[in-house]
Amino acid sequence: MIEGGRIWLKAWQRAAVAVGSTVGALLDPRRADLIAALGETTGKHAFERVLQRMKSSPEGRALLLERPRVVCAKVGHAWDLAANTFGAAYARFMGSRNFSPDDRPPVRFMDTDELAYVAMRAREVHDFWHTLFDLPTNLIGETALKLIEFEQMGLPMCLLSVIGGTARFNEKQRKLFYQHYFPWAIRAGMQSTDLMCVYMSTFS
């Protein structure tokens, strides 16, 4: 069970939460709870496809069996690793921004424990992927990463985030994004291995 308590919704309730979360997230993109709710209420089928891919992968099955979490108590050792390791790069990314892996909101609207874990995993590896693709946390970097996440997982929320992000670009940002980041992110998302089936948090 993913801590935080889950809420079972009827179809009309799920749609209402999705619409409300969309409006709220567009008005205030900093509301991680609304973005999380949007991802869960619109992403059930995408998460089911990710779950099936994980079940078809030895490493994915290990993730589903062991259910590692990306929280301070589990990844704190990254701060002690050698400078040339992925774990150290992740620690630098988090530390330089004063981020905590414990800040992710809990999963509330998934129907099963397995889907709840997949949704939580997708949420928790976001900063791993920032580190892996060396993307900043500004508007362009977040939008590019959401495009990669859409290519990897097919979540409608990721596509909506890309649309919302590009709508807030100024002219200079828009030109830079579509000339450089957009084609690169499409290739990165399509050509990378299935990252939801990569353990990562062992930092080996």
XYZ file of N, CA and C in Angstrom:
612
model
N 0.848 -1.199 0.000
C 0.000 0.000 0.000
C 0.881 1.247 0.000
N 0.566 2.205 -0.863
C 1.268 3.480 -0.863
C 0.617 4.366 0.178
N 1.438 4.837 1.128
C 0.864 5.572 2.242
C 0.174 6.837 1.769
N -0.750 7.326 2.578
C -1.458 8.554 2.238
C -2.944 8.309 2.063
N -3.349 7.059 1.817
C -4.763 6.746 1.687
C -5.268 7.005 0.285
N -5.962 6.025 -0.294
C -6.488 6.180 -1.641
C -7.992 6.399 -1.603
N -8.489 7.062 -2.640
C -9.906 7.403 -2.749
C -10.437 6.766 -4.018
N -11.480 5.956 -3.897
C -12.105 5.336 -5.068
C -13.179 6.264 -5.615
N -13.105 6.563 -6.917
C -14.007 7.523 -7.540
C -14.892 6.843 -8.581
N -16.130 7.294 -8.660
C -16.986 6.926 -9.780
C -16.517 7.689 -11.014
N -17.004 7.256 -12.194
C -16.522 7.852 -13.444
C -16.762 9.358 -13.479
N -17.950 9.798 -13.051
C -18.240 11.219 -13.106
C -17.396 11.996 -12.092
N -17.100 11.361 -10.966
C -16.247 12.013 -9.975
C -14.819 12.143 -10.491
N -14.351 11.095 -11.161
C -13.006 11.127 -11.738
C -12.908 12.246 -12.775
N -13.943 12.362 -13.599
C -13.954 13.422 -14.621
C -13.971 14.806 -13.979
N -14.745 14.950 -12.898
C -14.818 16.240 -12.216
C -13.481 16.623 -11.601
N -12.811 15.648 -10.989
C -11.490 15.920 -10.406
C -10.503 16.279 -11.510
N -10.576 15.577 -12.643
C -9.663 15.852 -13.756
C -9.851 17.275 -14.280
N -11.105 17.677 -14.471
C -11.381 19.028 -14.980
C -10.932 20.082 -13.970
N -11.302 19.877 -12.707
C -10.907 20.833 -11.681
C -9.406 20.944 -11.534
N -8.720 19.814 -11.616
C -7.262 19.814 -11.496
C -6.617 20.501 -12.694
N -7.177 20.293 -13.875
C -6.648 20.943 -15.073
C -6.733 22.454 -14.949
N -7.901 22.937 -14.566
C -8.086 24.386 -14.426
C -7.156 24.942 -13.346
N -7.120 24.265 -12.213
C -6.278 24.739 -11.121
C -4.799 24.735 -11.468
N -4.350 23.682 -12.164
C -2.934 23.583 -12.525
C -2.552 24.638 -13.565
N -3.466 24.960 -14.467
C -3.187 26.008 -15.448
C -3.081 27.372 -14.774
N -3.912 27.589 -13.752
C -3.876 28.858 -13.032
C -2.647 28.966 -12.140
N -2.216 27.834 -11.586
C -1.047 27.825 -10.700
C -0.244 26.560 -10.926
N 0.705 26.576 -11.892
C 1.485 25.374 -12.221
C 2.349 24.872 -11.065
N 2.470 25.650 -9.992
C 3.279 25.221 -8.845
C 2.528 24.261 -7.942
N 1.220 24.070 -8.192
C 0.421 23.194 -7.344
C 0.679 21.736 -7.694
N 1.664 21.134 -7.026
C 2.034 19.743 -7.307
C 0.890 18.790 -7.016
N 0.057 19.113 -6.029
C -1.063 18.236 -5.698
C -2.084 18.178 -6.819
N -2.319 19.310 -7.486
C -3.274 19.334 -8.593
C -2.705 18.621 -9.817
N -1.427 18.819 -10.069
C -0.791 18.125 -11.199
C -0.804 16.617 -10.965
N -0.567 16.213 -9.712
C -0.609 14.787 -9.379
C -2.008 14.223 -9.584
N -3.020 14.948 -9.127
C -4.409 14.490 -9.290
C -4.779 14.391 -10.762
N -4.332 15.348 -11.558
C -4.589 15.306 -12.997
C -3.945 14.081 -13.624
N -2.702 13.807 -13.245
C -2.006 12.644 -13.788
C -2.712 11.349 -13.464
N -3.227 11.234 -12.250
C -3.894 9.996 -11.821
C -5.268 9.831 -12.466
N -6.044 10.906 -12.533
C -7.425 10.783 -13.022
C -7.503 10.683 -14.539
N -6.448 11.084 -15.242
C -6.454 10.956 -16.705
C -5.510 9.870 -17.200
N -4.722 9.277 -16.292
C -3.647 8.403 -16.741
C -3.813 6.924 -16.466
N -5.018 6.483 -16.076
C -5.193 5.083 -15.692
C -4.730 4.128 -16.787
N -5.176 4.345 -18.017
C -4.833 3.414 -19.104
C -3.339 3.452 -19.419
N -2.742 4.646 -19.346
C -1.300 4.753 -19.578
C -0.534 4.016 -18.488
N -0.950 4.175 -17.238
C -0.284 3.469 -16.146
C -0.474 1.955 -16.276
N -1.622 1.524 -16.764
C -1.834 0.091 -16.976
C -0.874 -0.446 -18.025
N -0.617 0.321 -19.075
C 0.330 -0.113 -20.109
C 1.753 -0.158 -19.547
N 2.106 0.838 -18.734
C 3.429 0.828 -18.100
C 3.560 -0.385 -17.191
N 2.512 -0.685 -16.436
C 2.524 -1.840 -15.536
C 2.763 -3.129 -16.309
N 2.109 -3.293 -17.439
C 2.295 -4.506 -18.232
C 3.723 -4.604 -18.770
N 4.300 -3.460 -19.159
C 5.692 -3.472 -19.622
C 6.631 -3.842 -18.484
N 6.354 -3.330 -17.297
C 7.193 -3.670 -16.145
C 7.098 -5.157 -15.826
N 5.924 -5.733 -15.942
C 5.747 -7.165 -15.684
C 6.466 -8.015 -16.721
N 6.723 -7.436 -17.901
C 7.403 -8.175 -18.967
C 8.918 -8.036 -18.903
N 9.404 -7.235 -17.970
C 10.838 -6.973 -17.845
C 11.359 -7.529 -16.530
N 12.489 -8.241 -16.535
C 13.043 -8.750 -15.270
C 13.275 -7.645 -14.237
N 13.847 -6.536 -14.681
C 14.099 -5.430 -13.746
C 12.788 -4.775 -13.319
N 11.840 -4.689 -14.256
C 10.531 -4.141 -13.916
C 9.814 -5.007 -12.896
N 9.916 -6.334 -13.062
C 9.292 -7.246 -12.088
C 9.935 -7.092 -10.714
N 11.248 -6.880 -10.698
C 11.931 -6.669 -9.420
C 11.423 -5.394 -8.743
N 11.205 -4.356 -9.531
C 10.663 -3.125 -8.980
C 9.280 -3.357 -8.369
N 8.433 -4.087 -9.087
C 7.077 -4.347 -8.599
C 7.083 -5.225 -7.359
N 8.045 -6.143 -7.284
C 8.136 -7.024 -6.126
C 8.674 -6.284 -4.899
N 9.744 -5.529 -5.097
C 10.420 -4.874 -3.966
C 9.854 -3.493 -3.646
N 9.277 -2.853 -4.641
C 8.661 -1.532 -4.493
C 9.563 -0.529 -3.771
N 10.756 -0.303 -4.308
C 11.640 0.697 -3.685
C 11.025 2.087 -3.804
N 11.254 2.905 -2.797
C 10.760 4.284 -2.798
C 11.921 5.250 -2.944
N 11.653 6.366 -3.590
C 12.651 7.424 -3.719
C 12.318 8.474 -2.665
N 12.757 8.196 -1.456
C 12.547 9.086 -0.314
C 13.885 9.231 0.406
N 13.984 10.240 1.258
C 15.264 10.538 1.917
C 15.844 9.322 2.629
N 14.971 8.571 3.298
C 15.448 7.424 4.081
C 16.068 6.346 3.199
N 15.714 6.317 1.914
C 16.202 5.269 1.016
C 17.316 5.727 0.082
N 17.383 7.000 -0.223
C 18.390 7.473 -1.188
C 19.389 8.447 -0.570
N 19.350 8.595 0.746
C 20.264 9.515 1.411
C 21.725 9.196 1.184
N 22.026 7.911 0.932
C 23.432 7.526 0.709
C 23.997 8.121 -0.569
N 23.131 8.635 -1.451
C 23.627 9.232 -2.697
C 24.571 10.382 -2.417
N 24.371 11.077 -1.296
C 25.210 12.218 -0.954
C 26.626 11.794 -0.569
N 26.845 10.498 -0.342
C 28.156 10.006 0.081
C 28.907 9.286 -1.042
N 28.327 9.243 -2.226
C 28.938 8.486 -3.316
C 30.013 9.296 -4.031
N 30.835 8.595 -4.796
C 31.912 9.231 -5.553
C 31.338 10.234 -6.553
N 32.116 11.277 -6.822
C 31.620 12.402 -7.621
C 31.209 12.006 -9.030
N 31.790 10.923 -9.562
C 31.512 10.548 -10.950
C 30.381 9.530 -11.074
N 29.578 9.345 -10.026
C 28.475 8.386 -10.070
C 27.150 9.102 -10.335
N 26.172 8.321 -10.815
C 24.841 8.876 -11.039
C 24.240 9.368 -9.719
N 24.463 8.618 -8.647
C 23.931 9.013 -7.354
C 24.445 10.366 -6.901
N 25.733 10.605 -7.099
C 26.303 11.896 -6.716
C 25.743 13.022 -7.576
N 25.555 12.743 -8.878
C 24.961 13.749 -9.766
C 23.529 14.080 -9.313
N 22.794 13.052 -8.926
C 21.441 13.266 -8.401
C 21.482 14.093 -7.119
N 22.421 13.783 -6.227
C 22.548 14.529 -4.971
C 22.874 15.996 -5.242
N 23.752 16.250 -6.209
C 24.090 17.632 -6.561
C 22.875 18.357 -7.115
N 22.123 17.667 -7.975
C 20.924 18.268 -8.548
C 19.936 18.655 -7.456
N 19.689 17.743 -6.534
C 18.727 18.004 -5.467
C 19.246 19.059 -4.497
N 20.505 18.933 -4.093
C 21.066 19.843 -3.107
C 21.183 21.269 -3.609
N 21.551 21.434 -4.883
C 21.721 22.780 -5.433
C 20.405 23.530 -5.523
N 19.301 22.799 -5.503
C 17.978 23.423 -5.593
C 17.202 23.347 -4.278
N 17.845 22.785 -3.264
C 17.192 22.611 -1.965
C 15.910 21.793 -2.101
N 15.944 20.787 -2.983
C 14.809 19.883 -3.163
C 14.911 18.721 -2.179
N 13.779 18.154 -1.832
C 13.745 16.936 -1.020
C 12.921 15.881 -1.742
N 13.411 14.647 -1.808
C 12.605 13.589 -2.446
C 11.325 13.279 -1.663
N 11.225 13.764 -0.438
C 10.030 13.513 0.372
C 8.875 14.461 0.035
N 9.106 15.401 -0.884
C 8.097 16.425 -1.155
C 6.996 15.985 -2.109
N 7.122 14.806 -2.715
C 6.109 14.363 -3.684
C 4.792 14.041 -2.991
N 3.660 14.492 -3.553
C 2.361 14.177 -2.939
C 2.027 12.698 -3.079
N 1.229 12.157 -2.165
C 0.878 10.731 -2.231
C -0.095 10.443 -3.370
N -0.153 9.189 -3.757
C -1.125 8.746 -4.761
C -2.483 8.567 -4.085
N -3.527 9.092 -4.710
C -4.858 9.041 -4.085
C -5.931 8.367 -4.933
N -5.760 8.341 -6.274
C -6.881 7.961 -7.114
C -6.639 6.749 -8.001
N -5.694 5.893 -7.665
C -5.465 4.669 -8.417
C -6.270 3.520 -7.809
N -6.733 2.602 -8.662
C -7.675 1.561 -8.222
C -7.026 0.401 -7.481
N -5.753 0.116 -7.779
C -5.096 -1.043 -7.167
C -3.755 -0.630 -6.583
N -3.229 -1.482 -5.709
C -1.915 -1.218 -5.122
C -0.829 -1.169 -6.195
N -0.921 -2.073 -7.179
C 0.096 -2.104 -8.233
C 0.095 -0.805 -9.034
N -1.086 -0.357 -9.440
C -1.167 0.886 -10.200
C -0.746 2.079 -9.339
N -1.080 2.031 -8.066
C -0.667 3.106 -7.168
C 0.857 3.175 -7.092
N 1.505 2.009 -7.056
C 2.967 2.021 -7.006
C 3.550 2.563 -8.313
N 2.996 2.144 -9.446
C 3.485 2.622 -10.744
C 3.349 4.147 -10.824
N 2.198 4.667 -10.390
C 1.994 6.116 -10.409
C 2.975 6.827 -9.478
N 3.207 6.238 -8.297
C 4.151 6.844 -7.363
C 5.565 6.780 -7.916
N 5.909 5.666 -8.526
C 7.239 5.508 -9.126
C 7.461 6.557 -10.218
N 6.462 6.737 -11.070
C 6.571 7.731 -12.140
C 6.802 9.121 -11.562
N 6.152 9.397 -10.453
C 6.296 10.703 -9.800
C 7.674 10.849 -9.165
N 8.136 9.795 -8.525
C 9.372 9.880 -7.754
C 10.634 9.857 -8.610
N 10.567 9.274 -9.816
C 11.770 9.233 -10.655
C 11.925 10.494 -11.502
N 11.000 11.428 -11.367
C 11.071 12.664 -12.160
C 12.432 13.348 -12.009
N 12.909 13.451 -10.779
C 14.196 14.122 -10.561
C 15.373 13.248 -10.987
N 15.213 11.925 -10.953
C 16.228 11.052 -11.562
C 16.370 11.396 -13.042
N 15.250 11.564 -13.710
C 15.272 11.835 -15.146
C 15.826 13.232 -15.434
N 15.530 14.208 -14.563
C 16.171 15.517 -14.694
C 17.684 15.354 -14.705
N 18.178 14.540 -13.770
C 19.618 14.315 -13.652
C 20.153 13.563 -14.870
N 19.455 12.523 -15.266
C 19.896 11.687 -16.377
C 20.006 12.479 -17.673
N 19.023 13.337 -17.936
C 19.002 14.093 -19.195
C 19.623 15.483 -19.056
N 20.112 15.795 -17.846
C 20.782 17.074 -17.587
C 19.894 18.255 -17.987
N 18.644 18.198 -17.539
C 17.693 19.260 -17.841
C 17.478 20.151 -16.629
N 17.472 21.465 -16.821
C 17.240 22.380 -15.706
C 15.774 22.341 -15.262
N 15.498 23.047 -14.175
C 14.132 23.064 -13.646
C 13.400 24.345 -14.017
N 13.903 25.058 -15.014
C 13.175 26.226 -15.500
C 12.055 25.774 -16.435
N 11.320 26.729 -16.985
C 10.151 26.402 -17.798
C 10.512 25.551 -19.013
N 11.607 25.881 -19.688
C 12.011 25.110 -20.863
C 12.424 23.700 -20.459
N 13.218 23.577 -19.400
C 13.673 22.260 -18.970
C 12.538 21.365 -18.530
N 11.606 21.906 -17.758
C 10.470 21.109 -17.301
C 9.586 20.694 -18.478
N 9.388 21.583 -19.426
C 8.560 21.258 -20.590
C 9.215 20.185 -21.435
N 10.532 20.275 -21.615
C 11.249 19.247 -22.375
C 11.158 17.898 -21.680
N 11.283 17.891 -20.353
C 11.213 16.624 -19.634
C 9.810 16.035 -19.704
N 8.785 16.878 -19.654
C 7.414 16.375 -19.784
C 7.203 15.739 -21.156
N 7.866 16.265 -22.173
C 7.774 15.672 -23.508
C 8.436 14.296 -23.522
N 9.587 14.172 -22.867
C 10.234 12.873 -22.745
C 9.340 11.910 -21.978
N 8.754 12.365 -20.876
C 7.869 11.520 -20.081
C 6.651 11.076 -20.887
N 6.149 11.957 -21.733
C 5.019 11.565 -22.581
C 5.432 10.477 -23.564
N 6.592 10.626 -24.162
C 7.069 9.603 -25.096
C 7.300 8.281 -24.377
N 7.758 8.331 -23.144
C 8.061 7.120 -22.386
C 6.807 6.456 -21.822
N 5.856 7.255 -21.326
C 4.723 6.687 -20.589
C 3.358 6.932 -21.227
N 3.259 7.904 -22.114
C 1.986 8.168 -22.766
C 0.946 8.812 -21.868
N 1.374 9.474 -20.798
C 0.416 10.088 -19.876
C -0.178 11.358 -20.482
N -1.512 11.467 -20.535
C -2.131 12.701 -21.050
C -1.683 13.946 -20.297
N -1.473 13.816 -18.983
C -1.037 14.954 -18.179
C 0.273 15.528 -18.688
N 1.173 14.661 -19.148
C 2.460 15.138 -19.655
C 2.263 15.972 -20.918
N 1.382 15.513 -21.804
C 1.110 16.268 -23.024
C 0.458 17.605 -22.693
N -0.482 17.599 -21.746
C -1.120 18.852 -21.322
C -0.090 19.805 -20.727
N 0.882 19.262 -20.004
C 1.927 20.097 -19.421
C 2.810 20.717 -20.505
N 3.065 19.954 -21.564
C 3.840 20.493 -22.687
C 3.068 21.638 -23.353
N 1.782 21.425 -23.565
C 0.954 22.470 -24.187
C 0.912 23.711 -23.296
N 0.695 23.484 -21.996
C 0.647 24.605 -21.069
C 1.978 25.320 -20.951
N 3.071 24.553 -20.966
C 4.393 25.156 -20.866
C 4.731 26.011 -22.071
N 4.487 25.477 -23.262
C 4.813 26.242 -24.472
C 3.942 27.486 -24.596
N 2.735 27.439 -24.043
C 1.856 28.611 -24.095
C 2.404 29.766 -23.254
N 3.246 29.448 -22.272
C 3.803 30.499 -21.408
C 5.178 30.984 -21.878
N 5.699 30.406 -22.962
C 6.993 30.842 -23.476
C 6.915 32.267 -24.029
N 8.003 33.010 -23.859
C 8.122 34.241 -24.637
C 8.698 33.875 -26.006
N 8.861 34.850 -26.851
C 9.287 34.563 -28.227
C 10.655 33.896 -28.278
N 11.573 34.369 -27.461
C 12.919 33.798 -27.442
C 12.900 32.361 -26.947
N 12.148 32.098 -25.886
C 12.042 30.744 -25.345
C 11.389 29.804 -26.358
N 10.352 30.294 -27.033
C 9.646 29.452 -28.002
C 10.572 29.045 -29.139
N 11.351 29.986 -29.632
C 12.282 29.684 -30.726
C 13.323 28.664 -30.282
N 13.890 28.876 -29.092
C 14.897 27.952 -28.572
C 14.304 26.561 -28.368
N 13.099 26.490 -27.822
C 12.491 25.196 -27.527
C 12.232 24.408 -28.810
N 11.607 25.045 -29.789
C 11.231 24.295 -30.993
C 12.410 24.008 -31.914
N 13.444 24.829 -31.850
C 14.620 24.564 -32.687
C 15.542 23.526 -32.070
N 15.619 23.490 -30.734
C 16.588 22.612 -30.077
C 15.937 21.558 -29.194
N 15.201 21.984 -28.197
C 14.714 21.058 -27.183
C 13.629 20.119 -27.697
N 12.726 20.615 -28.513
C 11.614 19.768 -28.965
C 12.099 18.559 -29.761
N 12.884 18.734 -30.827
C 13.330 17.535 -31.567
C 14.230 16.635 -30.725
N 15.067 17.246 -29.878
C 15.934 16.441 -29.016
C 15.115 15.610 -28.039
N 14.102 16.207 -27.406
C 13.286 15.493 -26.415
C 12.487 14.364 -27.067
N 11.995 14.593 -28.265
C 11.279 13.531 -28.991
C 12.212 12.339 -29.220
N 13.425 12.613 -29.705
C 14.382 11.526 -29.941
C 14.766 10.845 -28.635
N 15.021 11.641 -27.595
C 15.437 11.065 -26.313
C 14.351 10.159 -25.742
N 13.112 10.607 -25.801
C 12.022 9.805 -25.258
C 11.782 8.525 -26.033
N 11.908 8.600 -27.355
C 11.624 7.444 -28.197
C 12.782 6.447 -28.223
N 14.019 6.941 -28.180
C 15.180 6.076 -28.371
C 15.755 5.537 -27.072
N 15.410 6.156 -25.938
C 15.916 5.657 -24.656
C 15.292 4.315 -24.321
N 15.983 3.561 -23.487
C 15.398 2.332 -22.969
C 14.144 2.665 -22.166
N 13.340 1.674 -21.849
C 12.127 1.894 -21.068
C 12.538 2.233 -19.636
N 12.575 3.517 -19.320
C 13.153 3.961 -18.052
C 12.315 3.581 -16.836
N 11.038 3.308 -17.034
C 10.217 2.857 -15.910
C 10.579 1.439 -15.493
N 11.367 0.767 -16.299
C 11.820 -0.590 -15.975
C 13.277 -0.609 -15.517
N 13.818 0.564 -15.192
C 15.204 0.665 -14.722
C 15.186 0.998 -13.238
N 15.927 0.226 -12.465
C 15.881 0.354 -11.007
C 16.366 1.728 -10.535
N 17.492 2.169 -11.025
C 18.089 3.492 -10.788
C 18.487 3.759 -9.343
N 17.591 3.555 -8.388
C 17.862 4.006 -7.017
C 18.920 3.180 -6.303
N 19.425 2.101 -6.950
C 20.589 1.416 -6.384
C 21.854 2.239 -6.615
N 21.803 3.161 -7.623
C 22.924 4.025 -7.963
C 24.179 3.234 -8.312
N 24.002 2.027 -8.841
C 25.172 1.213 -9.192
C 25.648 1.547 -10.596
